[in-house]
Every structure is written in C-alpha cells, then in structure tokens.
Short mmCIF file of C-alpha atoms in Angstrom, two decimals:
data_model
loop_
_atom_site.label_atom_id
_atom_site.label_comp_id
_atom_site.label_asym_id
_atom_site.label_seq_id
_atom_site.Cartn_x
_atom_site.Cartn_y
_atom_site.Cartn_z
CA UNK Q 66 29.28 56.93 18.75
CA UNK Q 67 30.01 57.26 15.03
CA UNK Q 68 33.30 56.23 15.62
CA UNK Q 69 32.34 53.10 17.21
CA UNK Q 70 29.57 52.17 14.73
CA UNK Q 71 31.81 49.51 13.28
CA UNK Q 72 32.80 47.94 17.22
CA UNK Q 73 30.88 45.45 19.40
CA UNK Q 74 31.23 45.79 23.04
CA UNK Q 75 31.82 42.28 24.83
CA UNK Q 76 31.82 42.10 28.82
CA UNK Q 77 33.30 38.65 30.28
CA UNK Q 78 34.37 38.44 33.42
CA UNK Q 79 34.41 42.22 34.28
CA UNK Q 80 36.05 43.28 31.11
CA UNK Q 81 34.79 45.38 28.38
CA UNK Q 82 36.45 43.77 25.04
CA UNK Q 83 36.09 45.97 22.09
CA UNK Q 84 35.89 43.48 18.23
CA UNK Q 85 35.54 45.00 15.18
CA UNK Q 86 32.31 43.52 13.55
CA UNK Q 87 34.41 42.43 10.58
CA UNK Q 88 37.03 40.94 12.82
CA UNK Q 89 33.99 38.27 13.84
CA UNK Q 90 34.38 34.84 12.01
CA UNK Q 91 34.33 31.40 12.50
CA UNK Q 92 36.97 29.77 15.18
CA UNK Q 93 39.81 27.69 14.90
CA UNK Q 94 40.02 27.41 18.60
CA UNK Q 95 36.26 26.92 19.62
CA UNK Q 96 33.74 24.92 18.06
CA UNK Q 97 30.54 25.44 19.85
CA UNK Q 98 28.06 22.73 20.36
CA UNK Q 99 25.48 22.11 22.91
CA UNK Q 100 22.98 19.28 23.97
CA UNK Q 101 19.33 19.70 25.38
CA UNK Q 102 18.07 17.16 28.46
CA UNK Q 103 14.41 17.36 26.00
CA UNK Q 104 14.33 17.88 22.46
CA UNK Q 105 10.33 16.71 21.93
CA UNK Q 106 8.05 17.21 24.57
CA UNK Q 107 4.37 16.29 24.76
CA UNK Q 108 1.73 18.85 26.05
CA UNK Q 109 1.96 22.21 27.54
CA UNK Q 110 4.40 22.81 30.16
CA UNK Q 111 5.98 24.48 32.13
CA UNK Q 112 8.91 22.01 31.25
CA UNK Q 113 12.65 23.34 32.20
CA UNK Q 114 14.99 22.56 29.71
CA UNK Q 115 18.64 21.82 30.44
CA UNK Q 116 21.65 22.66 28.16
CA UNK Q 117 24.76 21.06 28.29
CA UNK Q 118 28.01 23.19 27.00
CA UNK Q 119 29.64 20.45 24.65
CA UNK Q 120 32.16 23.00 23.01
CA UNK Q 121 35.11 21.43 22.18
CA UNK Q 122 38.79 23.39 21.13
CA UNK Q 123 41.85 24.75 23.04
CA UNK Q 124 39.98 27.51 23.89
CA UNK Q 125 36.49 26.47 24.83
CA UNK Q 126 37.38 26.97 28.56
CA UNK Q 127 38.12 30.21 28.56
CA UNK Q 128 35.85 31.53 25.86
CA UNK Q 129 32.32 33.62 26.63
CA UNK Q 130 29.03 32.05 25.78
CA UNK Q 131 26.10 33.61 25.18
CA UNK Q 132 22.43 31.80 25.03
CA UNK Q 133 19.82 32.44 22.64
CA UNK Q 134 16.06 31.90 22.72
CA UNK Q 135 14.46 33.09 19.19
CA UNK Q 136 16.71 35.99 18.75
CA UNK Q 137 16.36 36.76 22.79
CA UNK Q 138 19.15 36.52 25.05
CA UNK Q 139 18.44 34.24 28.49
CA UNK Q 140 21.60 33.65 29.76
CA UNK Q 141 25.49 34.83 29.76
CA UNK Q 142 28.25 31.76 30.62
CA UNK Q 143 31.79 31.43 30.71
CA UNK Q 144 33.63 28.14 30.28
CA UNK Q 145 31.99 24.90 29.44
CA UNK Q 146 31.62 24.08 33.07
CA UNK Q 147 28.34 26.15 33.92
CA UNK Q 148 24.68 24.52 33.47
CA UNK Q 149 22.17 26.72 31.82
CA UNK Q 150 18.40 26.06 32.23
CA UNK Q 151 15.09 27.66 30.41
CA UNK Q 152 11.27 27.00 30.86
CA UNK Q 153 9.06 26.54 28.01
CA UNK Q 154 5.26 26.11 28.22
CA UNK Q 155 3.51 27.02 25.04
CA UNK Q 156 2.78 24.25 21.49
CA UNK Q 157 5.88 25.44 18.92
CA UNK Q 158 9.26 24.82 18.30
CA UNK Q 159 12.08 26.71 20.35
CA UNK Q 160 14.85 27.47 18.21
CA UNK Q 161 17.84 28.04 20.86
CA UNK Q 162 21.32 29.67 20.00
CA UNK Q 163 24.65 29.38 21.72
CA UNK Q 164 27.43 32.20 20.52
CA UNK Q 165 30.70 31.47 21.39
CA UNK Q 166 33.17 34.46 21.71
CA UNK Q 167 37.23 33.90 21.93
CA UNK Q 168 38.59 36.53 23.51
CA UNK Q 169 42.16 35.50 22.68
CA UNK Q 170 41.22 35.61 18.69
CA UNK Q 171 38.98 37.85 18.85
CA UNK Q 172 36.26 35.75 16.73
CA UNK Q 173 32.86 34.16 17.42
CA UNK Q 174 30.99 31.08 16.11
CA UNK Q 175 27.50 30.32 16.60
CA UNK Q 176 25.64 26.63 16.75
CA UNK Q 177 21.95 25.88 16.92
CA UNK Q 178 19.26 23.46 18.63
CA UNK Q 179 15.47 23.57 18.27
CA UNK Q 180 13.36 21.89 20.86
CA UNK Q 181 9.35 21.06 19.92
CA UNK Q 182 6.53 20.88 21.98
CA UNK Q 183 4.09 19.11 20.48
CA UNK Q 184 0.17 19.21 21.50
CA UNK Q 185 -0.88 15.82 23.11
CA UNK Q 186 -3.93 14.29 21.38
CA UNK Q 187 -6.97 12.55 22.78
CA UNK Q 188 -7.57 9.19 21.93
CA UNK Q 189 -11.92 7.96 21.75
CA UNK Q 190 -13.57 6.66 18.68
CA UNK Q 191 -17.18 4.89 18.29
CA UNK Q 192 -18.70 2.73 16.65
CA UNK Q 193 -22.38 1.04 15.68
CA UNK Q 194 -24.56 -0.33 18.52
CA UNK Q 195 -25.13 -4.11 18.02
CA UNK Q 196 -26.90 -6.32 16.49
CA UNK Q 197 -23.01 -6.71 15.33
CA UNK Q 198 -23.16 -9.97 13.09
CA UNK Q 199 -19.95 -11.82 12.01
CA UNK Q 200 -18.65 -10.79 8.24
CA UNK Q 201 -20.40 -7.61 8.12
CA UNK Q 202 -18.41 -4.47 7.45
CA UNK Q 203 -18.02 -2.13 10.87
CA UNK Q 204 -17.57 1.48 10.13
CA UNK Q 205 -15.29 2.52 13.03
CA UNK Q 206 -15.30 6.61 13.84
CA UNK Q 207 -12.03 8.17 14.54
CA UNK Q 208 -13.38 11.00 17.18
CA UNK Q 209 -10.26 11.86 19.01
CA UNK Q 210 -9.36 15.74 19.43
CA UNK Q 211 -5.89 18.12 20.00
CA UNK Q 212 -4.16 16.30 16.61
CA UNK Q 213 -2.03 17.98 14.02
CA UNK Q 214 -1.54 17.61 10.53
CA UNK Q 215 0.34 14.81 9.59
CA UNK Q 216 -0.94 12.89 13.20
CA UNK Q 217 -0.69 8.92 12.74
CA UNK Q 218 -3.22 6.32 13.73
CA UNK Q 219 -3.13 2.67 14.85
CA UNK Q 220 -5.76 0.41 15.29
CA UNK Q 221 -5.91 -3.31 16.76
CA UNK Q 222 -9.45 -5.22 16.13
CA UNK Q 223 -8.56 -7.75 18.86
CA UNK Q 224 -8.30 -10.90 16.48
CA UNK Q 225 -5.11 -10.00 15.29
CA UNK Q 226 -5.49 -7.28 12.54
CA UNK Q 227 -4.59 -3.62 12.82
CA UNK Q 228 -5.23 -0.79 10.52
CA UNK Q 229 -3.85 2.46 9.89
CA UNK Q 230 -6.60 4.22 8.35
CA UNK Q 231 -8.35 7.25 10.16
CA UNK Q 232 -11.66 6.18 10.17
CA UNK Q 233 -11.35 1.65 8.91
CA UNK Q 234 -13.94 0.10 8.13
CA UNK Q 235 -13.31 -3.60 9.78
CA UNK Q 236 -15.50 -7.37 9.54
CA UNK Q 237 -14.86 -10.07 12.14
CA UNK Q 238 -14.73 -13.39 11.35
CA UNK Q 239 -16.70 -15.08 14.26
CA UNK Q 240 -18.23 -14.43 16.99
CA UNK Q 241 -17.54 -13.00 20.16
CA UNK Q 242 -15.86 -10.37 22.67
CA UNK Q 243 -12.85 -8.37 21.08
CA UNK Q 244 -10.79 -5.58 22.69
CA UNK Q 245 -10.10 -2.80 19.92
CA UNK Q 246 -7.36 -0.68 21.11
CA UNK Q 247 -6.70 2.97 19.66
CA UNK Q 248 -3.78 4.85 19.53
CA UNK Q 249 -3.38 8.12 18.00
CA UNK Q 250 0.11 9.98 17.37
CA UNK Q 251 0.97 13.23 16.88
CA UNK Q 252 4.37 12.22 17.10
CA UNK Q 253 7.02 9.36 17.66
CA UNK Q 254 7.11 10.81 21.51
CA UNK Q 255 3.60 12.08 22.07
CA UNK Q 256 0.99 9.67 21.57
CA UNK Q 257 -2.47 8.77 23.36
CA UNK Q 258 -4.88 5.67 23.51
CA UNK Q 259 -7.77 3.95 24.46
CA UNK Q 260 -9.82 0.80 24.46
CA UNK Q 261 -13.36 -0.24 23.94
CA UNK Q 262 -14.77 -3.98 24.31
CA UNK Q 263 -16.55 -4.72 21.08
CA UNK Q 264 -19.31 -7.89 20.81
CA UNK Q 265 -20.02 -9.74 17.84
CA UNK Q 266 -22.54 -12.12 17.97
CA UNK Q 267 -22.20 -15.79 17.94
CA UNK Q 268 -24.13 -17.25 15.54
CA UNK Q 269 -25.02 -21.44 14.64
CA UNK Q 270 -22.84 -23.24 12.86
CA UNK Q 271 -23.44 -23.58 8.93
CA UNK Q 272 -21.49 -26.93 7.48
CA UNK Q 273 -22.75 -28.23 3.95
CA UNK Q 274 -20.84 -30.79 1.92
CA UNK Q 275 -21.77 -32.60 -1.40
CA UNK Q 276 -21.45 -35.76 -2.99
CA UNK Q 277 -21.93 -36.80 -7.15
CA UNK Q 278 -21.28 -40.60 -6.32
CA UNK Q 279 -17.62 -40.54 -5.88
CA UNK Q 280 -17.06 -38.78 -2.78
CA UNK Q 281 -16.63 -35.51 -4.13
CA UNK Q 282 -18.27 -32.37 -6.22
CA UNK Q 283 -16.04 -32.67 -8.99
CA UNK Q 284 -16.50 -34.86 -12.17
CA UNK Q 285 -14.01 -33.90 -15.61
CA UNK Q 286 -15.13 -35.67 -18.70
CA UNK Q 287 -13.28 -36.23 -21.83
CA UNK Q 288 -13.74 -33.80 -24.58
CA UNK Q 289 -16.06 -36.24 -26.09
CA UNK Q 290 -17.92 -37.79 -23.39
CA UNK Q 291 -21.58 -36.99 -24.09
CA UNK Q 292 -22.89 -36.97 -20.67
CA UNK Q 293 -24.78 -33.90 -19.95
CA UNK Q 294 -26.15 -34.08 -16.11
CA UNK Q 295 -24.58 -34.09 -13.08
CA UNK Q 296 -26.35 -35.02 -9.99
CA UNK Q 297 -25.74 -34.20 -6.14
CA UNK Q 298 -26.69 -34.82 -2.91
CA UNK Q 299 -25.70 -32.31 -0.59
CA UNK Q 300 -25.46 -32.62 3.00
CA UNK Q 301 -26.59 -29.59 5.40
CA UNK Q 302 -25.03 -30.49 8.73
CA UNK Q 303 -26.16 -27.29 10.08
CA UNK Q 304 -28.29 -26.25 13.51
CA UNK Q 305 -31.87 -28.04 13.15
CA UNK Q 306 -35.02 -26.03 13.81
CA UNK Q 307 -33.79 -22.90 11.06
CA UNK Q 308 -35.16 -21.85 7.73
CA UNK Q 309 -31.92 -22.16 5.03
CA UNK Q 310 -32.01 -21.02 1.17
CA UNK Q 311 -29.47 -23.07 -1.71
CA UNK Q 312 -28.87 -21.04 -4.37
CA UNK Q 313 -26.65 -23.56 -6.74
CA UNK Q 314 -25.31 -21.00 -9.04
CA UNK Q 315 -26.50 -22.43 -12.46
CA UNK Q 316 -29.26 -19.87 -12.73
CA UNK Q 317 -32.28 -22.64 -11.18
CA UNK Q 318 -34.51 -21.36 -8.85
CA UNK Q 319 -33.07 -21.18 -5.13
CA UNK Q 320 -34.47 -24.08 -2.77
CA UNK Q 321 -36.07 -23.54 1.19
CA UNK Q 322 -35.17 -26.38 3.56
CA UNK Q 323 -36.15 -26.26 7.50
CA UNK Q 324 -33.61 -28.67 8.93
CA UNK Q 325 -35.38 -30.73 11.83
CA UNK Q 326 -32.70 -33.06 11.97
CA UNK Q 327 -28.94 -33.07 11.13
CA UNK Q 328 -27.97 -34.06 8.68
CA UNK Q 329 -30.44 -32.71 5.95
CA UNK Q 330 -29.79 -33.81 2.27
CA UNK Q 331 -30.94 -31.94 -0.83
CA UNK Q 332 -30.56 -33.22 -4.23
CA UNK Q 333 -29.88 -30.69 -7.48
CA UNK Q 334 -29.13 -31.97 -11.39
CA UNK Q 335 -26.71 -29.65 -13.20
CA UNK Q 336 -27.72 -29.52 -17.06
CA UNK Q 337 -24.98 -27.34 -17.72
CA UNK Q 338 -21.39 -27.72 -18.02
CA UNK Q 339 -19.30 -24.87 -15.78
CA UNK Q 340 -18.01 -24.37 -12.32
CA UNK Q 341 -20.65 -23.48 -9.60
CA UNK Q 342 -20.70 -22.13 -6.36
CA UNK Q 343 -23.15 -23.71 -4.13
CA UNK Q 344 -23.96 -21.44 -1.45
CA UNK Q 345 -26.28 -22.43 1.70
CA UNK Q 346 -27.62 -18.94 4.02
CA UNK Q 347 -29.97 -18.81 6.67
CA UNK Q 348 -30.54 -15.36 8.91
CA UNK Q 349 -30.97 -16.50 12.68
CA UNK Q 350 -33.33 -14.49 15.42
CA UNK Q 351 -30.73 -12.12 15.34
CA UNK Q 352 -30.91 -10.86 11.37
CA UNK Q 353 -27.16 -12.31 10.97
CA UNK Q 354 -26.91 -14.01 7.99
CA UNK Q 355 -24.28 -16.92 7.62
CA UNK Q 356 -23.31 -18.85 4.95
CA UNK Q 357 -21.16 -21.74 3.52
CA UNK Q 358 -20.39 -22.45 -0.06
CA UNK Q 359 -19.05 -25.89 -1.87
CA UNK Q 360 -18.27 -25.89 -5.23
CA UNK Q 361 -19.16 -28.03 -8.45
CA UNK Q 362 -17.04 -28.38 -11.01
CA UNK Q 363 -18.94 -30.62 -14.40
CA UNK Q 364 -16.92 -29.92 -17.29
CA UNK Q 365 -14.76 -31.08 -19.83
CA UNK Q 366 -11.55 -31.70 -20.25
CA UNK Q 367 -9.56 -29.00 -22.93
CA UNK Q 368 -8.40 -29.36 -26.25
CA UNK Q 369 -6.37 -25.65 -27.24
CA UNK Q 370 -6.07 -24.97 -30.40
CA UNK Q 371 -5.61 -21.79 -32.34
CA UNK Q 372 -4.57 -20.72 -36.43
CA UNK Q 373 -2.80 -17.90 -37.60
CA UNK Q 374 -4.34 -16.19 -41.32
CA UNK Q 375 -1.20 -17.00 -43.71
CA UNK Q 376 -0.78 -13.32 -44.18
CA UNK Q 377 0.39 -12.87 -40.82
CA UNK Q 378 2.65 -15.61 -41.04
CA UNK Q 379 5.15 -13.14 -41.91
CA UNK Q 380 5.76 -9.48 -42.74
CA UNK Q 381 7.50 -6.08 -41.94
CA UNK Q 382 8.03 -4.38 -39.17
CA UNK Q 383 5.37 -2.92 -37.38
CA UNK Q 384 3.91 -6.45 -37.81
CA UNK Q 385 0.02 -7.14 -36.93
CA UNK Q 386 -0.84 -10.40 -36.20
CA UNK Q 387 -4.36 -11.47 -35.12
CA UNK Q 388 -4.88 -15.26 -34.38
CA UNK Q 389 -8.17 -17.06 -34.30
CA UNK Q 390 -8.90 -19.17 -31.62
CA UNK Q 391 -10.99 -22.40 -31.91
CA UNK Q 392 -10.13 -24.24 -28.18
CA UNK Q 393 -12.75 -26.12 -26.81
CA UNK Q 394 -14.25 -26.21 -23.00
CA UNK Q 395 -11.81 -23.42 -21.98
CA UNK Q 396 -12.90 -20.44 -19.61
CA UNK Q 397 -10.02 -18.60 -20.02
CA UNK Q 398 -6.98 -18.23 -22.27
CA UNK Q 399 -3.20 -16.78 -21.87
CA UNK Q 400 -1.19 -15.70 -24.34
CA UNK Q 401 2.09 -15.65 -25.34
CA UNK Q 402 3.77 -13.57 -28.54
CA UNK Q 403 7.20 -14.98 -27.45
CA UNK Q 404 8.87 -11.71 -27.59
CA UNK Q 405 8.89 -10.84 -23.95
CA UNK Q 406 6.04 -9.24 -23.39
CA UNK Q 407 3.80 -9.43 -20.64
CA UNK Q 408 1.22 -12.76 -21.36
CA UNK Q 409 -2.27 -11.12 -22.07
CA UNK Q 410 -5.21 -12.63 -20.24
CA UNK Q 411 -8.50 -13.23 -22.02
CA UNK Q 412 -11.83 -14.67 -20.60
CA UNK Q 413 -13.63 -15.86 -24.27
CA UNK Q 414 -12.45 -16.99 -27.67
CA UNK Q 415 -12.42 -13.86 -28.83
CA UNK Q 416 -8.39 -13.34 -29.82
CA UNK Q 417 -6.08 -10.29 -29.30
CA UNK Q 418 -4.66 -8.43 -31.87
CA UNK Q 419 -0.75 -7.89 -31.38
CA UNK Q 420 2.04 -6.32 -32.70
CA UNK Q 421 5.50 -6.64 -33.35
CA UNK Q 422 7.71 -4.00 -33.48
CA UNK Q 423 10.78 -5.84 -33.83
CA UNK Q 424 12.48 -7.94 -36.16
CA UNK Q 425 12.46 -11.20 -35.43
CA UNK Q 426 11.07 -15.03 -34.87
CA UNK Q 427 8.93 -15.69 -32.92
CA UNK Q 428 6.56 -18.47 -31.53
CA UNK Q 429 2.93 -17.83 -30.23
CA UNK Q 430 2.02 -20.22 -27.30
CA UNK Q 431 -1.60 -20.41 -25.95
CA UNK Q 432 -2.66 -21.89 -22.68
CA UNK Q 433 -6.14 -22.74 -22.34
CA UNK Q 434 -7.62 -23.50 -19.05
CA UNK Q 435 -10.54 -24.23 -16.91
CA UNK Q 436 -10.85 -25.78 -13.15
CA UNK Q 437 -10.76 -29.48 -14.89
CA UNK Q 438 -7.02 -28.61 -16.18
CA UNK Q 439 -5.46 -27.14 -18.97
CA UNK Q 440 -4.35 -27.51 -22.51
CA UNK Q 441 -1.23 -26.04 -24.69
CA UNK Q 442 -0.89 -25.18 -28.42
CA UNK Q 443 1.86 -23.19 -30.27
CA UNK Q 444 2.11 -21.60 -33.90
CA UNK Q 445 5.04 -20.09 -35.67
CA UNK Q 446 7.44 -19.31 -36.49
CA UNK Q 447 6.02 -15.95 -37.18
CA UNK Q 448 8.72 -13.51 -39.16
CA UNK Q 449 9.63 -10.19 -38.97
CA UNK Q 450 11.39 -8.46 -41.56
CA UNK Q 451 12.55 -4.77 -41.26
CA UNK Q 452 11.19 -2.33 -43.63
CA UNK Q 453 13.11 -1.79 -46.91
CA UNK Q 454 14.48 1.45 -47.33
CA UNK Q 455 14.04 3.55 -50.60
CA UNK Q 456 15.98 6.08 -51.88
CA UNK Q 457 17.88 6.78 -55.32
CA UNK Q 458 19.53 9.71 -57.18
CA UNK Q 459 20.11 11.02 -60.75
CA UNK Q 460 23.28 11.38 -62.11
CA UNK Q 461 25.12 14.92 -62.05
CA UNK Q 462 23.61 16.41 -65.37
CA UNK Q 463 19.85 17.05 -64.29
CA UNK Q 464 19.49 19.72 -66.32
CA UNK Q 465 19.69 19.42 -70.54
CA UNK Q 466 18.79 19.31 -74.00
CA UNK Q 467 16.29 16.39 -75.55
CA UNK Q 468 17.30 13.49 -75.87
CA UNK Q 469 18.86 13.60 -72.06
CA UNK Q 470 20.32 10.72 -70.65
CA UNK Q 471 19.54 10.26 -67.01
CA UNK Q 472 20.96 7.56 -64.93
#
C-alpha cells in the first residue's frame, strides 16, 4: 500500500482506473454543472430533491460523476443522462457536490450547489381592546413565533397604509371597521400571514369656521395701521346636545359651549398681533376626543431691514461678519451670505454670526417673513481680502564688526 499512497482508485462501469493524485486537475473536456428542482424550501420535510446533470464538453457523456452531500457520497452516475434524487428534512443549508472524472484525460473537476431549508414562521399579533377612538396612537404587538434573524415584516392597516416595523405603532383617521393583514417573512419563498378585523369608533362630526367681517379669519394691516383688535365670530356646526371647549391660542382663558342647536356662534377679540390656532374639542360618551382647528392670522405686513457695523464691511480672510437686524412684524428670518452656503434659518431678531473663508464679494440678502407675506433687504458688497504674507531676509554678511551694515 505504500506504493500506492500517491494513486486513487476509480471504478466506472466495471473498471478499476488507477490516477495519480497529482495527475487530478481541472478539465478541458468536462465542465461540470448541475441544477436542483428546489433551491429554498419552507418548513421541515421530507422534501426529495432532484438534480439535473447540466455538464457540458466533448466528454461529458462518457465521463463518471460522483454526488456529494456535505462531504458524504449519495450517489455514483455515468453520463449526463441519469436523474439523481436526495431527501432532506431538517432547517440548514445542504451544500451538494458533483465530481466529474474523465477517464480519457485522466482529470477531475468539481462544481457546487447549496439548497436551504428555511423554518416557516407563524404569523398572530394583538392589539388593545377598544374603546379604539380615531387619531389615537395603536400600539400593535408583533407575537408571531419560528422566525430567524434577519425575518421581514409587513403590515396593512386597512385604509391604505402599511408598515414595516416589528411591532408599529398606527392612528386611524376615522371611524370604522378595518382589516389589518400581517405577513411575516423569513424569506422571499417562505412567508406566513394572518388577519384580524380592527373597530374604531365612529365618532360626531366636529365642523367650526370663523368670520372677522370679510368672510374669512385673516386680516394683514400695513406696517403702520394702528388697529390693535381683531374680532370673530366663529361658527360650531357640530352635533347639538355635547359639551365643546375653544381654546383660541392667544393665551385667554378656554371657553365651554353646549351646542343645542347647529349652528352655535362664539365671539373672541384678539389684542395681540400673531397667528393663532383656534382649536374646538369635545370627548363624546365614548372618552374619544375630536377636534377641529381654524386659524387667525392679525398681523402686519413686513418691512426687512438689516445693517452691517462698518468694520465688517471689509477685511481679511477668515472674515467675521455679524449683522444687526432691525425688521419689523417678522416671525422668522433667512439668510443669505451669498457665497453658497446653505441659507441659515432664524426664528427672532437675534442675527448670526458668519464667516468667510474665502476671498471674495459678496452680497448678504435677508428674507423676512410671516403668514401675512414677506419682505427682502440686501447689504454689501462685503470684501474679502487674503491675508498678507510676511517674510524678509538680511543680506549675506550677518555676522561683523560695529558699524555693520545690514540690508
């Protein structure tokens, strides 16, 4: 056996071949290949697997084929004409191997497939018992079993919105009976789902509108217009026979209404110039709360307007400039340095520093604006001048006898 140590015995078709280990390379006259009926399968088996022989060269027909399972031999085949079959059962991956021998070259070639049986999940998930009102976050429990890591989820809340989350958190809009459907996936082929009616209750309708004496809750003045009130009538044309509460967003105290008949009016006087959101709530027999908001706008039209300190007119690179604003009636302010940089956003008067790092002209442009409009000012030009540079030397003879001339 010594002497052999360096042989392997192949027997195809009633022969015993003797190769020389070193004599086994790839072929030029056989290229194995091989196809699988399954390559992802969902739950436990058994499941029979069928291979195909795709091996293509001059010699393929002819050549011997062995079949691999994880290092184990199932099956020996010769030609590309014979069917080869295996049963799996257990979760993994099968990593199958088909060795090609040509007798008439005496080489081999090897080529690989890997077939994966993935566990098959269960799909169930819960969520609150009602009261479920509209616009009120439901926490939705993902309690489905047999995933893996890297499992996938899909939800559908029934009006039209999905999620992806494992455990969503999800508001309806209205009222009503919505079908959420499930679906959990451990993988593109093995996948589970289920469905669960969900009821959100249907509560009154809540309408409110407004009206300052020109059809509308907005009224811009002119930057000088010394008119300080606003007055509105607003209409609830909600259910009759419920308790609701206006809160009109200028700090006053809220007002209680019982509407007995529809429509209801209620009368506030703004003292303040702003924006405010006029929101109308009620909670019905069933604790939901609903709501509706209008908004008034009483303010004043804009005048921007901004300086820059004469020293930062211009200067040297890195250049600080700091400008003050003075607009009037604004709520918020954007800013432009004109040298390409993102605009910066501000909500007061208060006025960014910035700084230029380049050499340069350059314009500042600020737009002031609140819900009546907006308003535009520019300064500049603001220059930028690179840094001198400094440097000097003496002349050759540093070193000498007083008087020494140094240049």
């Amino acid at each position: 056996m010594e002497a052999l140590k360096n042989f392997i015995f192949l027997v195809l078709a009633g022969f015993i071949f003797l190769f020389p280990q070193e004599s086994f390379a790839n072929c030029l006259n056989v290229t194995p290949s091989f196809s699988s009926s399954r390559t992802s399968i969902c739950g436990v088996g058994p499941h029979v697997i069928n291979f195909t022989n795709t091996s293509t060269g001059v010699n393929s027909n002819t050549a011997g084929y062995q079949w691999y399972l994880n290092g184990n031999q199932f099956a020996n085949t010769t030609g590309i004409g014979n069917s080869v079959s295996d049963t799996i059962t257990i979760i993994g991956i099968y990593n199958y191997t088909l060795v090609a021998y040509d007798t008439a070259n005496f080489c081999t070639d090897t080529a690989f497939f890997s077939v994966t049986i993935t566990e098959r999940p269960l799909s169930a998930f819960s969520f609150p018992v009602g009261p479920l009102c509209p616009n009120s976050p439901i926490s939705f429990t993902n309690n489905s079993t047999n995933t893996v890591p890297g499992t996938r989820y899909l939800w559908r809340f029934g009006d039209g919105t999905t999620d992806t989350s494992q455990n969503p958190t999800h508001s309806y809009g209205r009222g009503g009976n919505f079908t959420v459907s499930f679906r959990v996936f451990n993988s593109d082929s093995c996948s589970a789902g289920s469905n669960q009616m969900i009821s959100i209750l249907n509560t009154p309708n809540i309408n409110i509108s407004g009206d300052d004496g020109d059809g509308n809750t907005f009224r811009c003045l002119n930057a000088i217009d010394t008119v300080s009130q606003e007055t509105v009538t607003f209409f609830n044309n909600s259910a009759p026979g419920i308790t609701y509460t206006w809160d009109f967003g200028d700090g006053s105290p809220t007002v209680t209404q019982t509407s007995a008949t529809s429509p209801d009016t209620v009368i506030h006087k703004f003292t303040s110039y702003g924006t405010f959101p006029v929101v109308c709530s009620a909670i019905d027999s069933n604790g939901c709360l609903y709501t509706d908001t209008v908004f008034v706008v009483f303010d004043k039209f804009i005048s921007a307007s901004f300086s820059v300190p004469l020293a930062n007119i211009s200067g040297c690179a890195p250049h600080v400039v700091t400008p003050i604003n003075v607009s009037i009636n604004a709520t918020r302010y954007e800013w432009d340095f004109g040298d390409g940089s993102p605009i910066i956003n501000t909500t007061d008067l208060s006025s960014p520093s910035y700084t230029y790092d380049s050499t340069g002209t350059y314009y500042i442009r600020l737009r002031a604006i609140n819900d009546c409009g907006f308003s535009v000012s520019t300064v500049g030009p603001i220059t930028v001048a690179r840094s001198p540079e400094i440097d000097f030397n003496t002349s050759l003879f540093t070193r000498g006898c007083s008087p020494q001339s140094v240049f």
